[in-house]
CSV table of C-alpha atoms and ligand atoms in Angstrom, one decimal:
chain,number,residue,atom,x,y,z
A,1,MET,CA,85.9,132.7,76.4
A,2,THR,CA,88.4,130.1,78.6
A,3,THR,CA,90.5,131.7,81.9
A,4,THR,CA,92.4,129.7,83.3
A,5,ARG,CA,93.1,130.3,86.6
A,6,LEU,CA,96.4,129.6,88.4
A,7,VAL,CA,97.5,127.1,90.9
A,8,GLN,CA,98.1,128.6,93.7
A,9,VAL,CA,100.7,126.1,95.5
A,10,THR,CA,102.8,127.2,99.3
A,11,PRO,CA,106.2,128.7,98.0
A,12,ALA,CA,107.5,126.5,100.8
A,13,LEU,CA,106.5,122.3,99.3
A,14,PRO,CA,109.1,120.2,98.0
A,15,PRO,CA,109.2,120.0,95.0
A,16,ALA,CA,107.7,116.0,94.5
A,17,SER,CA,104.3,117.7,96.9
A,18,ILE,CA,103.9,121.6,94.2
A,19,ASP,CA,103.7,118.1,91.6
A,20,PHE,CA,101.3,116.9,93.3
A,21,ALA,CA,99.3,119.4,93.6
A,22,CYS,CA,99.3,120.5,90.3
A,23,ASP,CA,98.2,116.9,89.4
A,24,LEU,CA,95.9,116.9,92.1
A,25,ILE,CA,94.0,120.3,90.8
A,26,ALA,CA,94.7,119.9,87.5
A,27,GLY,CA,92.6,116.7,88.0
A,28,LEU,CA,89.7,117.4,90.2
A,29,ARG,CA,88.9,120.5,87.6
A,30,ALA,CA,88.7,118.1,84.8
A,31,ARG,CA,86.0,115.9,83.8
A,32,PRO,CA,85.9,113.2,83.9
A,33,ARG,CA,87.9,113.9,87.1
A,34,SER,CA,90.8,112.0,87.5
A,35,VAL,CA,94.4,111.5,90.1
A,36,SER,CA,97.6,109.5,88.4
A,37,PRO,CA,98.0,106.3,90.9
A,38,LYS,CA,101.3,107.6,91.5
A,39,TYR,CA,100.5,109.5,94.2
A,40,PHE,CA,99.4,107.4,95.6
A,41,TYR,CA,102.3,106.3,97.0
A,42,ASP,CA,103.9,108.5,99.7
A,43,ALA,CA,105.4,106.6,102.7
A,44,GLU,CA,102.4,105.7,104.6
A,45,GLY,CA,101.0,105.1,100.9
A,46,SER,CA,103.8,102.3,100.0
A,47,ARG,CA,103.2,100.9,104.0
A,48,LEU,CA,99.8,100.2,103.1
A,49,PHE,CA,100.4,98.8,99.0
A,50,ASP,CA,103.0,95.8,101.1
A,51,LEU,CA,99.8,95.0,102.6
A,52,ILE,CA,97.8,94.5,99.7
A,53,CYS,CA,100.0,91.8,98.5
A,54,GLU,CA,100.0,90.0,101.5
A,55,LEU,CA,96.0,89.9,101.2
A,56,PRO,CA,94.9,86.8,100.4
A,57,GLU,CA,92.7,88.1,97.2
A,58,TYR,CA,95.6,89.5,96.4
A,59,TYR,CA,97.5,87.2,94.0
A,60,PRO,CA,99.8,88.7,92.0
A,61,THR,CA,102.6,90.1,94.7
A,62,ARG,CA,102.7,85.8,95.6
A,63,THR,CA,102.6,84.1,91.9
A,64,GLU,CA,105.3,86.9,91.2
A,65,LEU,CA,107.5,85.8,93.4
A,66,ALA,CA,106.8,82.1,92.8
A,67,LEU,CA,107.5,82.4,88.9
A,68,LEU,CA,111.3,84.6,90.4
A,69,GLN,CA,112.2,82.0,93.1
A,70,ARG,CA,111.2,79.3,90.8
A,71,HIS,CA,113.2,80.6,87.3
A,72,ALA,CA,115.5,83.1,88.6
A,73,GLY,CA,118.3,80.5,87.7
A,74,GLU,CA,117.2,80.6,83.9
A,75,MET,CA,116.3,85.1,83.9
A,76,ALA,CA,120.0,85.3,85.7
A,77,ALA,CA,121.2,82.7,82.8
A,78,LEU,CA,119.3,84.8,80.0
A,79,ILE,CA,120.8,88.0,82.1
A,80,GLY,CA,124.9,87.0,82.2
A,81,PRO,CA,127.2,88.4,84.0
A,82,GLY,CA,128.2,91.9,85.8
A,83,ALA,CA,125.0,93.3,84.9
A,84,GLU,CA,123.5,97.1,86.7
A,85,ILE,CA,119.9,96.0,87.7
A,86,VAL,CA,117.8,99.6,87.3
A,87,GLU,CA,114.6,98.8,89.0
A,88,PHE,CA,111.5,100.5,87.9
A,89,GLY,CA,108.9,101.8,90.9
A,90,ALA,CA,111.2,99.5,93.2
A,91,GLY,CA,109.6,100.2,96.6
A,92,ALA,CA,110.8,97.7,99.5
A,93,SER,CA,112.9,96.3,97.0
A,94,ARG,CA,111.9,92.3,97.8
A,95,LYS,CA,111.4,91.1,94.4
A,96,VAL,CA,114.2,92.2,93.3
A,97,ARG,CA,116.1,89.8,96.0
A,98,LEU,CA,115.6,86.9,94.7
A,99,LEU,CA,117.2,87.9,92.0
A,100,LEU,CA,120.4,89.1,92.8
A,101,ALA,CA,120.4,86.0,95.0
A,102,ALA,CA,120.7,84.2,91.4
A,103,LEU,CA,123.0,86.8,89.4
A,104,ARG,CA,126.6,86.5,89.5
A,105,THR,CA,128.1,89.6,90.7
A,106,PRO,CA,126.0,91.9,89.7
A,107,ARG,CA,127.3,94.7,88.6
A,108,ARG,CA,125.3,97.8,90.3
A,109,TYR,CA,122.0,98.1,91.8
A,110,LEU,CA,120.2,101.3,90.9
A,111,PRO,CA,116.7,101.9,92.2
A,112,VAL,CA,113.9,104.1,91.5
A,113,ASP,CA,111.2,105.4,93.4
A,114,ILE,CA,108.6,108.4,93.0
A,115,SER,CA,108.7,107.3,97.3
A,116,GLY,CA,112.2,109.0,98.4
A,117,GLU,CA,112.2,107.5,102.4
A,118,TYR,CA,110.6,104.2,101.3
A,119,LEU,CA,113.6,104.0,100.1
A,120,ASP,CA,116.2,104.9,101.2
A,121,GLU,CA,115.2,102.9,104.3
A,122,ALA,CA,114.3,99.8,101.6
A,123,ALA,CA,118.5,99.9,100.2
A,124,GLN,CA,120.2,99.9,104.1
A,125,ALA,CA,118.6,97.3,104.2
A,126,LEU,CA,119.4,95.6,101.1
A,127,ARG,CA,123.2,97.3,101.5
A,128,ALA,CA,123.7,94.9,104.8
A,129,ASP,CA,122.3,91.7,103.3
A,130,HIS,CA,124.4,92.3,100.2
A,131,PRO,CA,128.0,93.4,101.5
A,132,GLY,CA,130.3,94.3,98.2
A,133,LEU,CA,127.1,95.4,96.2
A,134,GLU,CA,126.7,98.3,95.8
A,135,VAL,CA,123.2,100.6,96.0
A,136,LEU,CA,122.5,103.5,94.1
A,137,PRO,CA,119.0,104.9,95.1
A,138,LEU,CA,117.6,106.9,92.3
A,139,ALA,CA,114.1,109.6,94.1
A,140,ALA,CA,112.4,109.9,90.5
A,141,ASP,CA,109.3,110.2,89.0
A,142,PHE,CA,110.2,108.3,86.0
A,143,THR,CA,107.1,109.0,84.1
A,144,ARG,CA,108.8,112.4,83.8
A,145,GLY,CA,112.0,111.0,83.0
A,146,LEU,CA,114.7,109.7,84.2
A,147,THR,CA,118.4,110.3,84.8
A,148,LEU,CA,120.8,107.7,85.1
A,149,PRO,CA,124.8,107.7,86.1
A,150,PRO,CA,127.1,106.6,83.3
A,151,ALA,CA,126.3,102.8,83.2
A,152,LEU,CA,129.2,100.1,84.8
A,153,GLY,CA,128.1,97.5,83.6
A,154,ARG,CA,125.4,96.2,81.3
A,155,ARG,CA,122.1,97.7,81.6
A,156,VAL,CA,119.3,95.7,82.7
A,157,GLY,CA,115.8,96.4,83.4
A,158,PHE,CA,113.9,95.4,86.1
A,159,PHE,CA,110.2,96.4,86.2
A,160,PRO,CA,108.3,94.0,88.4
A,161,GLY,CA,104.4,93.9,89.5
A,162,SER,CA,102.1,94.7,86.6
A,163,SER,CA,103.0,98.1,87.1
A,164,ILE,CA,102.9,98.4,83.2
A,165,GLY,CA,99.3,98.0,84.1
A,166,ASN,CA,98.8,101.4,85.8
A,167,PHE,CA,99.6,102.5,82.1
A,168,ASP,CA,97.0,102.8,79.3
A,169,PRO,CA,97.8,100.8,75.7
A,170,GLY,CA,99.2,104.2,74.8
A,171,GLU,CA,101.5,105.6,77.4
A,172,ALA,CA,102.9,101.8,78.2
A,173,LEU,CA,104.1,101.4,74.7
A,174,ARG,CA,106.1,105.0,75.0
A,175,LEU,CA,106.7,103.5,78.8
A,176,LEU,CA,108.8,100.7,77.3
A,177,GLN,CA,110.1,102.7,74.2
A,178,ARG,CA,111.9,105.1,76.5
A,179,MET,CA,112.7,102.7,78.5
A,180,ALA,CA,115.1,100.9,76.1
A,181,GLY,CA,116.8,104.3,75.4
A,182,TRP,CA,117.2,104.5,79.3
A,183,LEU,CA,119.2,100.7,78.8
A,184,ASP,CA,120.7,101.6,76.1
A,185,GLY,CA,120.9,98.0,74.2
A,186,GLY,CA,119.8,96.8,77.3
A,187,GLY,CA,117.4,93.6,77.9
A,188,LEU,CA,114.5,94.5,80.2
A,189,LEU,CA,112.8,91.5,82.4
A,190,VAL,CA,108.9,92.7,83.1
A,191,GLY,CA,106.2,91.5,84.8
A,192,VAL,CA,101.8,91.9,83.6
A,193,ASP,CA,99.1,90.9,85.2
A,194,LEU,CA,97.2,88.0,82.7
A,195,VAL,CA,93.4,88.7,81.9
A,196,LYS,CA,91.6,86.1,83.7
A,197,ASP,CA,88.3,85.3,85.5
A,198,PRO,CA,86.4,89.0,86.7
A,199,GLN,CA,85.3,88.1,89.9
A,200,ARG,CA,88.5,86.9,90.7
A,201,LEU,CA,90.1,89.9,89.9
A,202,HIS,CA,87.1,92.2,91.8
A,203,ALA,CA,87.9,90.3,94.3
A,204,ALA,CA,91.9,91.2,94.2
A,205,TYR,CA,90.9,95.6,94.4
A,206,ASN,CA,88.0,94.9,96.6
A,207,ASP,CA,89.0,92.7,99.9
A,208,ALA,CA,87.1,92.3,102.7
A,209,GLN,CA,90.1,93.8,105.1
A,210,GLY,CA,89.3,96.8,104.0
A,211,VAL,CA,93.1,97.3,103.2
A,212,THR,CA,92.1,97.9,99.1
A,213,ALA,CA,89.7,100.7,100.4
A,214,ALA,CA,92.2,102.2,102.7
A,215,PHE,CA,94.8,102.6,100.1
A,216,ASN,CA,92.9,104.7,97.6
A,217,ARG,CA,91.1,107.2,100.4
A,218,ASN,CA,95.1,107.4,101.5
A,219,LEU,CA,95.1,109.9,98.7
A,220,LEU,CA,92.7,112.3,99.9
A,221,VAL,CA,94.8,111.8,103.7
A,222,ARG,CA,97.5,112.3,101.9
A,223,ALA,CA,96.3,115.4,100.7
A,224,ASN,CA,95.1,116.7,103.8
A,225,ARG,CA,98.5,115.7,105.4
A,226,GLU,CA,100.7,117.2,102.8
A,227,LEU,CA,99.4,119.7,101.1
A,228,GLY,CA,96.6,121.3,104.1
A,229,ALA,CA,93.5,119.9,102.3
A,230,ASP,CA,90.7,119.4,104.1
A,231,PHE,CA,88.6,115.8,102.7
A,232,ASP,CA,87.2,114.2,105.1
A,233,PRO,CA,87.8,110.4,103.9
A,234,ALA,CA,84.9,108.7,104.7
A,235,ARG,CA,82.6,110.8,103.0
A,236,PHE,CA,84.4,109.2,99.8
A,237,ASP,CA,83.4,105.4,99.2
A,238,HIS,CA,86.4,103.3,97.3
A,239,TYR,CA,84.6,101.6,94.2
A,240,ALA,CA,86.6,99.1,92.2
A,241,PHE,CA,85.5,96.7,89.5
A,242,TYR,CA,86.5,95.2,86.1
A,243,GLU,CA,86.5,96.3,82.9
A,244,PRO,CA,86.3,92.8,80.5
A,245,VAL,CA,86.0,95.4,76.9
A,246,VAL,CA,88.9,97.1,78.2
A,247,GLN,CA,90.5,94.5,80.1
A,248,ARG,CA,91.3,96.9,82.7
A,249,ILE,CA,90.6,97.3,86.8
A,250,GLU,CA,89.5,101.0,86.9
A,251,MET,CA,89.6,102.4,90.8
A,252,HIS,CA,87.0,105.1,91.4
A,253,LEU,CA,86.8,107.5,94.9
A,254,VAL,CA,83.0,108.2,94.5
A,255,SER,CA,81.6,111.6,97.1
A,256,ARG,CA,78.9,110.2,99.8
A,257,CYS,CA,77.4,113.1,99.3
A,258,ALA,CA,77.1,117.1,98.4
A,259,GLN,CA,80.8,118.1,99.6
A,260,SER,CA,82.9,120.7,98.7
A,261,VAL,CA,86.8,120.5,100.1
A,262,THR,CA,89.2,122.8,100.1
A,263,LEU,CA,92.5,122.8,98.4
A,264,CYS,CA,95.4,125.1,97.9
A,265,GLY,CA,93.1,127.8,98.3
A,266,GLU,CA,90.8,126.6,96.1
A,267,ARG,CA,86.9,125.5,96.0
A,268,ILE,CA,86.1,122.0,95.3
A,269,VAL,CA,82.5,121.2,94.9
A,270,PHE,CA,81.5,117.4,94.5
A,271,ASP,CA,77.7,116.2,94.2
A,272,ALA,CA,77.1,113.2,95.8
A,273,GLY,CA,78.1,109.5,93.2
A,274,ASP,CA,80.9,112.5,91.6
A,275,THR,CA,83.9,109.8,91.2
A,276,VAL,CA,87.3,110.0,91.3
A,277,HIS,CA,89.5,108.2,88.9
A,278,THR,CA,92.7,107.3,90.5
A,279,GLU,CA,93.9,104.1,89.1
A,280,ASN,CA,92.8,101.5,85.5
A,281,SER,CA,95.1,98.1,85.6
A,282,TYR,CA,95.6,96.9,82.3
A,283,LYS,CA,95.3,93.1,82.3
A,284,TYR,CA,97.2,92.0,79.7
A,285,THR,CA,96.8,88.1,77.7
A,286,LEU,CA,100.7,86.4,76.3
A,287,ASP,CA,100.3,87.0,72.9
A,288,GLY,CA,98.7,90.9,73.5
A,289,PHE,CA,101.4,91.6,76.2
A,290,ALA,CA,104.2,90.8,73.5
A,291,ARG,CA,102.8,92.3,70.5
A,292,LEU,CA,102.7,95.6,72.8
A,293,ALA,CA,106.8,95.3,73.3
A,294,ARG,CA,107.1,94.5,70.3
A,295,ALA,CA,105.5,97.8,68.9
A,296,ALA,CA,108.1,99.6,71.6
A,297,GLY,CA,111.2,97.9,69.8
A,298,PHE,CA,111.9,94.8,72.2
A,299,GLU,CA,111.8,90.7,71.3
A,300,PRO,CA,110.5,88.8,73.5
A,301,GLN,CA,112.8,86.0,74.0
A,302,ALA,CA,111.3,84.1,77.5
A,303,CYS,CA,108.7,84.4,79.5
A,304,TRP,CA,107.6,82.5,82.1
A,305,VAL,CA,103.9,81.8,83.7
A,306,ASP,CA,102.5,79.7,86.5
A,307,ALA,CA,100.7,76.6,86.4
A,308,GLU,CA,97.2,79.0,86.7
A,309,HIS,CA,98.7,81.2,84.5
A,310,ASP,CA,97.4,84.1,86.5
A,311,PHE,CA,100.8,85.6,86.0
A,312,SER,CA,103.5,86.4,83.8
A,313,VAL,CA,107.4,87.2,83.8
A,314,HIS,CA,108.4,88.8,80.1
A,315,TRP,CA,112.6,88.6,79.2
A,316,LEU,CA,113.0,91.3,76.4
A,317,VAL,CA,116.0,91.7,74.6
A,318,PRO,CA,115.9,95.6,71.9
A,319,ALA,CA,115.3,94.1,68.4
A,320,ARG,CA,117.9,94.4,65.9
A,321,THR,CA,117.7,97.1,63.8
B,1,AVJ,C1,101.4,98.5,91.8
B,1,AVJ,C2,99.7,98.8,89.8
B,1,AVJ,C3,100.1,96.6,89.7
B,1,AVJ,O1,97.9,97.7,89.6
B,1,AVJ,O2,97.4,95.9,90.4
B,1,AVJ,C4,96.8,96.7,94.1
B,1,AVJ,C5,98.9,98.9,92.5
B,1,AVJ,N1,95.9,98.8,93.3
B,1,AVJ,N2,95.3,97.5,94.2
B,1,AVJ,C6,97.8,97.3,90.8
B,1,AVJ,C7,96.9,97.6,93.4
B,1,AVJ,C8,95.1,98.4,93.8
B,1,AVJ,C9,98.3,97.6,91.8
B,1,AVJ,N3,100.5,98.0,90.8
């Protein structure tokens, strides 16, 4: 007989923290243990991620920024005037600035992000720099669904950073299909990290300064801060590796010793070497991504790649049916 133990969470926790608590406990009860990478991004996690983006080993951000800088004019021409830009996982909104600067009179900018406090800060800064642009931040976990206000202009999705890589191929397909629905006939500009030398991929997720390790461990720090858990982050190792067979980086937190942790009234036990899988980051070939996009009902119309073939940006339009 299987018994389901209920998760006891403090009713006073805000809804976002209740989601985190329930998913964390369920993920730690499961085998293999796993937690969704979306929970990295509290205010501190978003700040650590911004530091990752500056690391010498972490090529994706600077490569994508260079692509946006170089080709923003072509992208803007394909997008057309008067568009309403919906950004999925907007973070610091740094990349969209390059796009907004090239667009002719964007109608409105809707940054969607799971980290609400971080989002509002970024929206304020953007308003200051783009007077006249309507900015409507939406604090939401779009993996759970998204309700957008009525469109003011032709909708265009912006999904940079290769966040699509966090989803396994089946989930990525469903997410792109749902995005097509939210965009209601509009196109999608999406950044995708590419398959490359495993050593370079390994280095990008194992930086010398240990920022990625701190980002990974922040999940435990966040659980302590937000849920009153008692993880000792120093008792977990950051472990990240590239698995070429499935073309993905896997990130784990590996228990350094036998230990137990209390989380929302539940005792969680780890043996030395037990791992919590915290992230997948899938890498694509250009063809592989185009196939995924077509399967989701999009037609790939344009694609920009840097000279080293490190990173790609794809312009997808809904396929005619
Ligand atoms: C934001 C999901 C694109 O997978 O490269 C960076 C997150 N994790 N270093 C990535 C991340 C560790 C990043 N994405």
